[in-house]
Amino acid sequence: MHERSWSAVPIIGEPPTETETGDGRRFFEVPESGWHALFAWAAGPEHMVRCLDVRPPAPVNVVYESGGQRTVRVEERTRGDRSAVDADIHDYLTDARVPSQPCGFRWFIELPDGIDDADQFFARFGPALKNLPPGPRPRREREAMITVADALYTTAPRVHCEEAGGDGPA
């Protein structure tokens, strides 16, 4: 296993398609939150890829309250919105004692064998996260997530074409 480092995550030119990257590996996109970034950290760089985020910013819902009336408007995302998201991710990772995630990328986690989608992936962590021992929650989450991720990716190790010297998994 490689040392966990954001800079060790390979950069690819285009996001992986819904099913795979071309080498048989399947990925899902990591939602933009510190908690989800912690899952990516737990998976480790050998089970992630990233690409530059060149998409136009997604609009945001802005809630206005005045005189007991609540109005929701869709507005373009501002630099302040982007900064707030990045700051929230940074703060959560800092609380978990994980280095800050580089900005400007879309992050993708490899689906382990036997897991079909992100929902199934996250569900595998449920029992470990539900029964955390007392202590600082993000740090305990990090420890539990790494333990579960290590088990998920070592139950059926995948041999890649280059390693096997053949056309596919051994």
CSV table of N, CA and C in Angstrom, one decimal, residues 2-145:
chain,number,residue,atom,x,y,z
A,2,HIS,N,0.5,2.2,-0.7
A,2,HIS,CA,1.2,3.5,-0.8
A,2,HIS,C,0.9,4.4,0.4
A,3,GLU,N,1.8,5.3,0.7
A,3,GLU,CA,1.5,6.3,1.7
A,3,GLU,C,0.3,7.2,1.3
A,4,ARG,N,-0.6,7.5,2.2
A,4,ARG,CA,-1.7,8.4,1.8
A,4,ARG,C,-1.2,9.8,1.5
A,5,SER,N,-1.5,10.3,0.4
A,5,SER,CA,-1.1,11.7,0.0
A,5,SER,C,-2.0,12.1,-1.2
A,6,TRP,N,-2.6,13.3,-1.1
A,6,TRP,CA,-3.4,13.8,-2.2
A,6,TRP,C,-2.6,13.9,-3.5
A,7,SER,N,-1.3,14.3,-3.3
A,7,SER,CA,-0.5,14.5,-4.5
A,7,SER,C,-0.2,13.2,-5.2
A,8,ALA,N,-0.3,12.1,-4.6
A,8,ALA,CA,-0.1,10.8,-5.2
A,8,ALA,C,-1.3,10.3,-6.0
A,9,VAL,N,-2.4,11.0,-5.9
A,9,VAL,CA,-3.6,10.5,-6.7
A,9,VAL,C,-3.4,10.9,-8.2
A,10,PRO,N,-3.4,9.9,-9.1
A,10,PRO,CA,-3.2,10.2,-10.5
A,10,PRO,C,-4.2,11.2,-11.1
A,11,ILE,N,-3.7,12.1,-11.9
A,11,ILE,CA,-4.5,13.0,-12.6
A,11,ILE,C,-4.8,12.4,-14.0
A,12,ILE,N,-6.1,12.4,-14.4
A,12,ILE,CA,-6.5,11.9,-15.7
A,12,ILE,C,-7.0,13.0,-16.5
A,13,GLY,N,-7.0,12.9,-17.8
A,13,GLY,CA,-7.4,14.0,-18.7
A,13,GLY,C,-8.9,14.3,-18.7
A,14,GLU,N,-9.7,13.2,-18.5
A,14,GLU,CA,-11.2,13.3,-18.6
A,14,GLU,C,-11.7,12.5,-17.4
A,15,PRO,N,-12.9,12.9,-16.8
A,15,PRO,CA,-13.5,12.1,-15.8
A,15,PRO,C,-13.8,10.7,-16.3
A,16,PRO,N,-13.7,9.7,-15.4
A,16,PRO,CA,-14.0,8.4,-15.8
A,16,PRO,C,-15.5,8.3,-16.2
A,17,THR,N,-15.8,7.5,-17.1
A,17,THR,CA,-17.2,7.3,-17.5
A,17,THR,C,-17.9,6.7,-16.4
A,18,GLU,N,-19.2,6.5,-16.5
A,18,GLU,CA,-20.0,6.0,-15.4
A,18,GLU,C,-19.6,4.6,-15.0
A,19,THR,N,-19.0,3.8,-16.0
A,19,THR,CA,-18.7,2.4,-15.7
A,19,THR,C,-17.2,2.2,-15.4
A,20,GLU,N,-16.3,2.8,-16.1
A,20,GLU,CA,-14.9,2.5,-15.9
A,20,GLU,C,-14.0,3.5,-16.5
A,21,THR,N,-12.7,3.3,-16.3
A,21,THR,CA,-11.6,4.2,-16.8
A,21,THR,C,-11.0,3.6,-18.1
A,22,GLY,N,-11.4,2.4,-18.5
A,22,GLY,CA,-10.8,1.8,-19.6
A,22,GLY,C,-9.9,0.6,-19.2
A,23,ASP,N,-9.5,0.5,-18.0
A,23,ASP,CA,-8.7,-0.6,-17.5
A,23,ASP,C,-9.5,-1.6,-16.6
A,24,GLY,N,-10.8,-1.5,-16.7
A,24,GLY,CA,-11.7,-2.4,-15.9
A,24,GLY,C,-12.0,-1.8,-14.6
A,25,ARG,N,-11.4,-0.8,-14.1
A,25,ARG,CA,-11.7,-0.2,-12.8
A,25,ARG,C,-12.9,0.7,-12.9
A,26,ARG,N,-13.8,0.6,-11.9
A,26,ARG,CA,-15.0,1.5,-11.9
A,26,ARG,C,-14.9,2.5,-10.8
A,27,PHE,N,-15.4,3.7,-11.1
A,27,PHE,CA,-15.3,4.8,-10.1
A,27,PHE,C,-16.6,5.5,-9.9
A,28,PHE,N,-16.7,6.3,-8.8
A,28,PHE,CA,-17.8,7.2,-8.6
A,28,PHE,C,-17.2,8.5,-8.1
A,29,GLU,N,-17.9,9.6,-8.4
A,29,GLU,CA,-17.4,10.9,-8.1
A,29,GLU,C,-17.7,11.2,-6.6
A,30,VAL,N,-16.7,11.8,-5.9
A,30,VAL,CA,-16.8,12.1,-4.5
A,30,VAL,C,-17.6,13.4,-4.4
A,31,PRO,N,-18.7,13.4,-3.6
A,31,PRO,CA,-19.4,14.7,-3.4
A,31,PRO,C,-18.5,15.7,-2.6
A,32,GLU,N,-18.8,17.0,-2.9
A,32,GLU,CA,-18.0,18.1,-2.3
A,32,GLU,C,-18.4,18.3,-0.8
A,33,SER,N,-17.7,17.6,0.1
A,33,SER,CA,-17.9,17.8,1.5
A,33,SER,C,-16.7,17.3,2.2
A,34,GLY,N,-16.4,17.8,3.4
A,34,GLY,CA,-15.2,17.3,4.1
A,34,GLY,C,-15.4,15.8,4.5
A,35,TRP,N,-16.6,15.4,4.9
A,35,TRP,CA,-16.9,14.1,5.3
A,35,TRP,C,-16.6,13.1,4.1
A,36,HIS,N,-17.1,13.5,2.9
A,36,HIS,CA,-16.9,12.6,1.8
A,36,HIS,C,-15.4,12.6,1.4
A,37,ALA,N,-14.7,13.8,1.5
A,37,ALA,CA,-13.3,13.8,1.2
A,37,ALA,C,-12.5,12.9,2.1
A,38,LEU,N,-13.0,12.7,3.4
A,38,LEU,CA,-12.4,11.8,4.3
A,38,LEU,C,-12.5,10.3,3.8
A,39,PHE,N,-13.6,10.0,3.2
A,39,PHE,CA,-13.7,8.7,2.6
A,39,PHE,C,-12.6,8.5,1.5
A,40,ALA,N,-12.4,9.5,0.7
A,40,ALA,CA,-11.4,9.4,-0.4
A,40,ALA,C,-10.0,9.2,0.2
A,41,TRP,N,-9.7,10.0,1.3
A,41,TRP,CA,-8.5,9.8,2.0
A,41,TRP,C,-8.3,8.4,2.5
A,42,ALA,N,-9.4,7.8,3.0
A,42,ALA,CA,-9.3,6.5,3.6
A,42,ALA,C,-9.1,5.4,2.4
A,43,ALA,N,-9.7,5.7,1.3
A,43,ALA,CA,-9.5,4.7,0.2
A,43,ALA,C,-8.0,4.7,-0.3
A,44,GLY,N,-7.3,5.8,-0.2
A,44,GLY,CA,-5.9,5.9,-0.5
A,44,GLY,C,-5.7,6.2,-2.0
A,45,PRO,N,-4.6,6.7,-2.3
A,45,PRO,CA,-4.3,7.2,-3.7
A,45,PRO,C,-4.3,6.1,-4.8
A,46,GLU,N,-4.1,4.9,-4.4
A,46,GLU,CA,-4.1,3.8,-5.4
A,46,GLU,C,-5.5,3.4,-5.7
A,47,HIS,N,-6.5,3.9,-5.0
A,47,HIS,CA,-7.9,3.6,-5.3
A,47,HIS,C,-8.7,4.9,-5.7
A,48,MET,N,-8.0,5.9,-6.2
A,48,MET,CA,-8.6,7.1,-6.6
A,48,MET,C,-8.0,7.6,-7.9
A,49,VAL,N,-8.7,8.5,-8.6
A,49,VAL,CA,-8.2,9.3,-9.7
A,49,VAL,C,-8.8,10.7,-9.5
A,50,ARG,N,-8.2,11.7,-10.2
A,50,ARG,CA,-8.8,13.0,-10.2
A,50,ARG,C,-8.6,13.6,-11.6
A,51,CYS,N,-9.4,14.6,-11.8
A,51,CYS,CA,-9.2,15.4,-13.1
A,51,CYS,C,-9.5,16.9,-12.7
A,52,LEU,N,-9.0,17.8,-13.6
A,52,LEU,CA,-9.2,19.2,-13.4
A,52,LEU,C,-10.7,19.4,-13.5
A,53,ASP,N,-11.2,20.3,-12.6
A,53,ASP,CA,-12.7,20.6,-12.7
A,53,ASP,C,-12.8,21.8,-13.6
A,54,VAL,N,-13.2,21.6,-14.8
A,54,VAL,CA,-13.4,22.6,-15.8
A,54,VAL,C,-14.8,22.9,-16.1
A,55,ARG,N,-15.7,22.3,-15.4
A,55,ARG,CA,-17.2,22.6,-15.5
A,55,ARG,C,-17.5,24.0,-15.1
A,56,PRO,N,-18.5,24.6,-15.7
A,56,PRO,CA,-19.0,25.9,-15.2
A,56,PRO,C,-19.6,25.6,-13.8
A,57,PRO,N,-19.4,26.6,-12.9
A,57,PRO,CA,-19.9,26.4,-11.5
A,57,PRO,C,-21.4,26.1,-11.5
A,58,ALA,N,-21.8,25.2,-10.7
A,58,ALA,CA,-23.3,24.8,-10.6
A,58,ALA,C,-24.0,25.9,-9.8
A,59,PRO,N,-25.2,26.3,-10.2
A,59,PRO,CA,-25.9,27.3,-9.4
A,59,PRO,C,-26.2,26.8,-8.0
A,60,VAL,N,-26.4,27.8,-7.2
A,60,VAL,CA,-26.7,27.5,-5.7
A,60,VAL,C,-28.1,28.0,-5.4
A,61,ASN,N,-28.7,27.4,-4.4
A,61,ASN,CA,-30.0,27.9,-3.9
A,61,ASN,C,-29.7,28.8,-2.8
A,62,VAL,N,-30.3,30.0,-2.9
A,62,VAL,CA,-30.1,31.0,-1.8
A,62,VAL,C,-31.5,31.3,-1.2
A,63,VAL,N,-31.5,31.2,0.2
A,63,VAL,CA,-32.7,31.3,0.9
A,63,VAL,C,-32.7,32.7,1.5
A,64,TYR,N,-33.8,33.4,1.3
A,64,TYR,CA,-34.0,34.8,1.9
A,64,TYR,C,-35.2,34.7,2.8
A,65,GLU,N,-35.1,35.3,4.0
A,65,GLU,CA,-36.2,35.3,4.9
A,65,GLU,C,-36.4,36.8,5.3
A,66,SER,N,-37.7,37.2,5.2
A,66,SER,CA,-38.1,38.5,5.5
A,66,SER,C,-39.5,38.5,5.9
A,67,GLY,N,-39.8,39.1,7.1
A,67,GLY,CA,-41.2,39.2,7.6
A,67,GLY,C,-41.9,37.9,7.7
A,68,GLY,N,-41.1,36.8,8.1
A,68,GLY,CA,-41.7,35.5,8.2
A,68,GLY,C,-41.9,34.8,6.9
A,69,GLN,N,-41.6,35.4,5.8
A,69,GLN,CA,-41.7,34.8,4.5
A,69,GLN,C,-40.3,34.2,4.1
A,70,ARG,N,-40.3,33.1,3.5
A,70,ARG,CA,-39.1,32.4,3.0
A,70,ARG,C,-39.1,32.3,1.5
A,71,THR,N,-38.1,32.8,0.9
A,71,THR,CA,-38.0,32.8,-0.6
A,71,THR,C,-36.7,32.1,-1.0
A,72,VAL,N,-36.8,31.2,-1.9
A,72,VAL,CA,-35.6,30.5,-2.4
A,72,VAL,C,-35.4,30.9,-3.8
A,73,ARG,N,-34.2,31.4,-4.1
A,73,ARG,CA,-33.8,31.8,-5.5
A,73,ARG,C,-32.6,31.0,-5.9
A,74,VAL,N,-32.5,30.7,-7.2
A,74,VAL,CA,-31.3,30.0,-7.8
A,74,VAL,C,-30.5,31.1,-8.3
A,75,GLU,N,-29.2,31.1,-7.9
A,75,GLU,CA,-28.3,32.2,-8.3
A,75,GLU,C,-27.0,31.5,-8.8
A,76,GLU,N,-26.2,32.2,-9.5
A,76,GLU,CA,-24.9,31.7,-9.9
A,76,GLU,C,-23.9,31.6,-8.7
A,77,ARG,N,-23.1,30.6,-8.7
A,77,ARG,CA,-22.1,30.4,-7.6
A,77,ARG,C,-21.1,31.5,-7.7
A,78,THR,N,-20.7,32.1,-6.6
A,78,THR,CA,-19.7,33.2,-6.5
A,78,THR,C,-18.4,32.6,-6.0
A,79,ARG,N,-17.4,33.4,-6.1
A,79,ARG,CA,-16.1,33.1,-5.5
A,79,ARG,C,-16.2,32.8,-4.0
A,80,GLY,N,-17.1,33.6,-3.4
A,80,GLY,CA,-17.3,33.4,-1.9
A,80,GLY,C,-17.9,32.1,-1.6
A,81,ASP,N,-18.9,31.6,-2.5
A,81,ASP,CA,-19.5,30.3,-2.3
A,81,ASP,C,-18.4,29.2,-2.4
A,82,ARG,N,-17.6,29.4,-3.5
A,82,ARG,CA,-16.5,28.4,-3.7
A,82,ARG,C,-15.6,28.4,-2.5
A,83,SER,N,-15.2,29.5,-2.0
A,83,SER,CA,-14.3,29.6,-0.9
A,83,SER,C,-14.9,29.0,0.3
A,84,ALA,N,-16.2,29.2,0.5
A,84,ALA,CA,-16.9,28.6,1.7
A,84,ALA,C,-16.9,27.1,1.7
A,85,VAL,N,-17.1,26.5,0.5
A,85,VAL,CA,-17.1,25.1,0.3
A,85,VAL,C,-15.7,24.5,0.6
A,86,ASP,N,-14.7,25.2,0.0
A,86,ASP,CA,-13.3,24.8,0.2
A,86,ASP,C,-12.9,24.9,1.7
A,87,ALA,N,-13.3,26.0,2.3
A,87,ALA,CA,-13.0,26.1,3.8
A,87,ALA,C,-13.6,25.1,4.6
A,88,ASP,N,-14.9,24.7,4.3
A,88,ASP,CA,-15.6,23.7,5.1
A,88,ASP,C,-14.8,22.3,4.9
A,89,ILE,N,-14.4,22.0,3.7
A,89,ILE,CA,-13.7,20.8,3.5
A,89,ILE,C,-12.4,20.8,4.2
A,90,HIS,N,-11.7,21.9,4.1
A,90,HIS,CA,-10.4,22.1,4.8
A,90,HIS,C,-10.6,21.9,6.3
A,91,ASP,N,-11.6,22.6,6.9
A,91,ASP,CA,-11.8,22.5,8.4
A,91,ASP,C,-12.1,21.1,8.8
A,92,TYR,N,-12.9,20.4,8.1
A,92,TYR,CA,-13.3,19.0,8.4
A,92,TYR,C,-12.0,18.1,8.4
A,93,LEU,N,-11.3,18.2,7.3
A,93,LEU,CA,-10.1,17.4,7.2
A,93,LEU,C,-9.0,17.7,8.3
A,94,THR,N,-8.9,19.0,8.6
A,94,THR,CA,-8.0,19.4,9.7
A,94,THR,C,-8.4,18.8,11.0
A,95,ASP,N,-9.8,18.8,11.3
A,95,ASP,CA,-10.2,18.2,12.5
A,95,ASP,C,-9.9,16.7,12.5
A,96,ALA,N,-9.9,16.1,11.3
A,96,ALA,CA,-9.6,14.6,11.2
A,96,ALA,C,-8.1,14.4,11.2
A,97,ARG,N,-7.3,15.5,11.2
A,97,ARG,CA,-5.8,15.4,11.1
A,97,ARG,C,-5.4,14.8,9.8
A,98,VAL,N,-6.0,15.3,8.7
A,98,VAL,CA,-5.7,14.9,7.3
A,98,VAL,C,-5.3,16.2,6.6
A,99,PRO,N,-4.3,16.1,5.8
A,99,PRO,CA,-3.9,17.3,5.0
A,99,PRO,C,-5.0,17.9,4.1
A,100,SER,N,-4.9,19.2,3.9
A,100,SER,CA,-5.9,19.8,3.0
A,100,SER,C,-5.9,19.2,1.6
A,101,GLN,N,-7.1,19.1,1.1
A,101,GLN,CA,-7.3,18.5,-0.3
A,101,GLN,C,-7.0,19.6,-1.3
A,102,PRO,N,-6.2,19.4,-2.3
A,102,PRO,CA,-5.9,20.4,-3.3
A,102,PRO,C,-7.3,20.9,-4.0
A,103,CYS,N,-7.4,22.1,-4.3
A,103,CYS,CA,-8.6,22.7,-4.9
A,103,CYS,C,-8.5,22.5,-6.4
A,104,GLY,N,-9.6,22.7,-7.1
A,104,GLY,CA,-9.7,22.7,-8.5
A,104,GLY,C,-9.8,21.3,-9.2
A,105,PHE,N,-10.0,20.3,-8.4
A,105,PHE,CA,-10.1,18.9,-9.0
A,105,PHE,C,-11.5,18.3,-8.7
A,106,ARG,N,-11.9,17.4,-9.5
A,106,ARG,CA,-12.9,16.5,-9.2
A,106,ARG,C,-12.3,15.2,-8.8
A,107,TRP,N,-12.8,14.6,-7.7
A,107,TRP,CA,-12.2,13.4,-7.2
A,107,TRP,C,-13.1,12.2,-7.4
A,108,PHE,N,-12.5,11.0,-7.7
A,108,PHE,CA,-13.2,9.8,-7.9
A,108,PHE,C,-12.6,8.6,-7.1
A,109,ILE,N,-13.5,7.9,-6.5
A,109,ILE,CA,-13.0,6.7,-5.7
A,109,ILE,C,-13.4,5.4,-6.5
A,110,GLU,N,-12.4,4.5,-6.6
A,110,GLU,CA,-12.6,3.2,-7.2
A,110,GLU,C,-13.6,2.4,-6.4
A,111,LEU,N,-14.6,1.8,-7.1
A,111,LEU,CA,-15.5,0.8,-6.5
A,111,LEU,C,-14.8,-0.5,-6.3
A,112,PRO,N,-14.7,-1.0,-5.0
A,112,PRO,CA,-14.2,-2.3,-4.8
A,112,PRO,C,-15.0,-3.4,-5.5
A,113,ASP,N,-14.4,-4.5,-5.7
A,113,ASP,CA,-15.1,-5.7,-6.3
A,113,ASP,C,-16.3,-6.0,-5.5
A,114,GLY,N,-17.4,-6.3,-6.1
A,114,GLY,CA,-18.6,-6.7,-5.4
A,114,GLY,C,-19.5,-5.5,-5.0
A,115,ILE,N,-19.0,-4.3,-5.2
A,115,ILE,CA,-19.8,-3.1,-4.8
A,115,ILE,C,-20.2,-2.4,-6.1
A,116,ASP,N,-21.5,-2.1,-6.3
A,116,ASP,CA,-22.0,-1.6,-7.6
A,116,ASP,C,-22.0,-0.1,-7.7
A,117,ASP,N,-22.2,0.6,-6.6
A,117,ASP,CA,-22.3,2.1,-6.7
A,117,ASP,C,-21.9,2.7,-5.4
A,118,ALA,N,-21.9,4.1,-5.4
A,118,ALA,CA,-21.5,4.9,-4.2
A,118,ALA,C,-22.3,4.5,-3.0
A,119,ASP,N,-23.7,4.4,-3.2
A,119,ASP,CA,-24.5,4.1,-2.0
A,119,ASP,C,-24.1,2.8,-1.3
A,120,GLN,N,-23.8,1.7,-2.1
A,120,GLN,CA,-23.3,0.5,-1.5
A,120,GLN,C,-21.9,0.7,-0.8
A,121,PHE,N,-21.1,1.5,-1.5
A,121,PHE,CA,-19.8,1.8,-0.9
A,121,PHE,C,-19.9,2.4,0.5
A,122,PHE,N,-20.7,3.5,0.5
A,122,PHE,CA,-20.8,4.2,1.8
A,122,PHE,C,-21.5,3.3,2.9
A,123,ALA,N,-22.5,2.5,2.4
A,123,ALA,CA,-23.2,1.6,3.4
A,123,ALA,C,-22.2,0.7,4.1
A,124,ARG,N,-21.2,0.3,3.4
A,124,ARG,CA,-20.2,-0.7,4.1
A,124,ARG,C,-19.5,-0.1,5.3
A,125,PHE,N,-19.5,1.3,5.3
A,125,PHE,CA,-18.9,2.0,6.4
A,125,PHE,C,-19.8,2.2,7.6
A,126,GLY,N,-21.1,2.0,7.4
A,126,GLY,CA,-22.1,2.4,8.4
A,126,GLY,C,-21.9,1.8,9.8
A,127,PRO,N,-21.7,0.4,9.9
A,127,PRO,CA,-21.5,-0.1,11.2
A,127,PRO,C,-20.3,0.4,12.0
A,128,ALA,N,-19.2,0.6,11.3
A,128,ALA,CA,-18.0,1.1,11.9
A,128,ALA,C,-18.2,2.6,12.4
A,129,LEU,N,-18.9,3.3,11.6
A,129,LEU,CA,-19.1,4.8,11.9
A,129,LEU,C,-20.1,4.9,13.0
A,130,LYS,N,-21.1,4.0,13.1
A,130,LYS,CA,-22.1,4.1,14.1
A,130,LYS,C,-21.6,3.8,15.5
A,131,ASN,N,-20.6,3.0,15.6
A,131,ASN,CA,-20.2,2.5,16.9
A,131,ASN,C,-18.8,3.1,17.2
A,132,LEU,N,-18.6,4.4,17.0
A,132,LEU,CA,-17.2,5.0,17.2
A,132,LEU,C,-17.0,5.1,18.7
A,133,PRO,N,-15.7,4.8,19.1
A,133,PRO,CA,-15.4,5.1,20.5
A,133,PRO,C,-15.5,6.5,20.9
A,134,PRO,N,-15.5,6.9,22.1
A,134,PRO,CA,-15.5,8.3,22.5
A,134,PRO,C,-14.2,9.0,22.1
A,135,GLY,N,-14.4,10.3,21.8
A,135,GLY,CA,-13.2,11.1,21.4
A,135,GLY,C,-13.6,12.0,20.2
A,136,PRO,N,-12.6,12.7,19.7
A,136,PRO,CA,-12.9,13.7,18.6
A,136,PRO,C,-13.4,12.9,17.4
A,137,ARG,N,-14.7,13.3,17.0
A,137,ARG,CA,-15.4,12.5,16.0
A,137,ARG,C,-14.6,12.4,14.7
A,138,PRO,N,-14.2,13.5,14.1
A,138,PRO,CA,-13.5,13.4,12.8
A,138,PRO,C,-12.3,12.5,12.8
A,139,ARG,N,-11.5,12.5,13.9
A,139,ARG,CA,-10.4,11.6,14.0
A,139,ARG,C,-10.8,10.2,14.1
A,140,ARG,N,-11.8,9.9,14.9
A,140,ARG,CA,-12.3,8.6,15.1
A,140,ARG,C,-12.9,8.1,13.7
A,141,GLU,N,-13.6,9.0,13.0
A,141,GLU,CA,-14.1,8.6,11.7
A,141,GLU,C,-13.0,8.2,10.8
A,142,ARG,N,-11.9,9.0,10.8
A,142,ARG,CA,-10.8,8.7,9.9
A,142,ARG,C,-10.2,7.3,10.2
A,143,GLU,N,-10.0,7.0,11.4
A,143,GLU,CA,-9.5,5.7,11.8
A,143,GLU,C,-10.4,4.6,11.4
A,144,ALA,N,-11.7,4.7,11.6
A,144,ALA,CA,-12.7,3.7,11.2
A,144,ALA,C,-12.8,3.6,9.7
A,145,MET,N,-12.8,4.7,9.0
A,145,MET,CA,-12.8,4.6,7.5
A,145,MET,C,-11.6,4.0,6.9
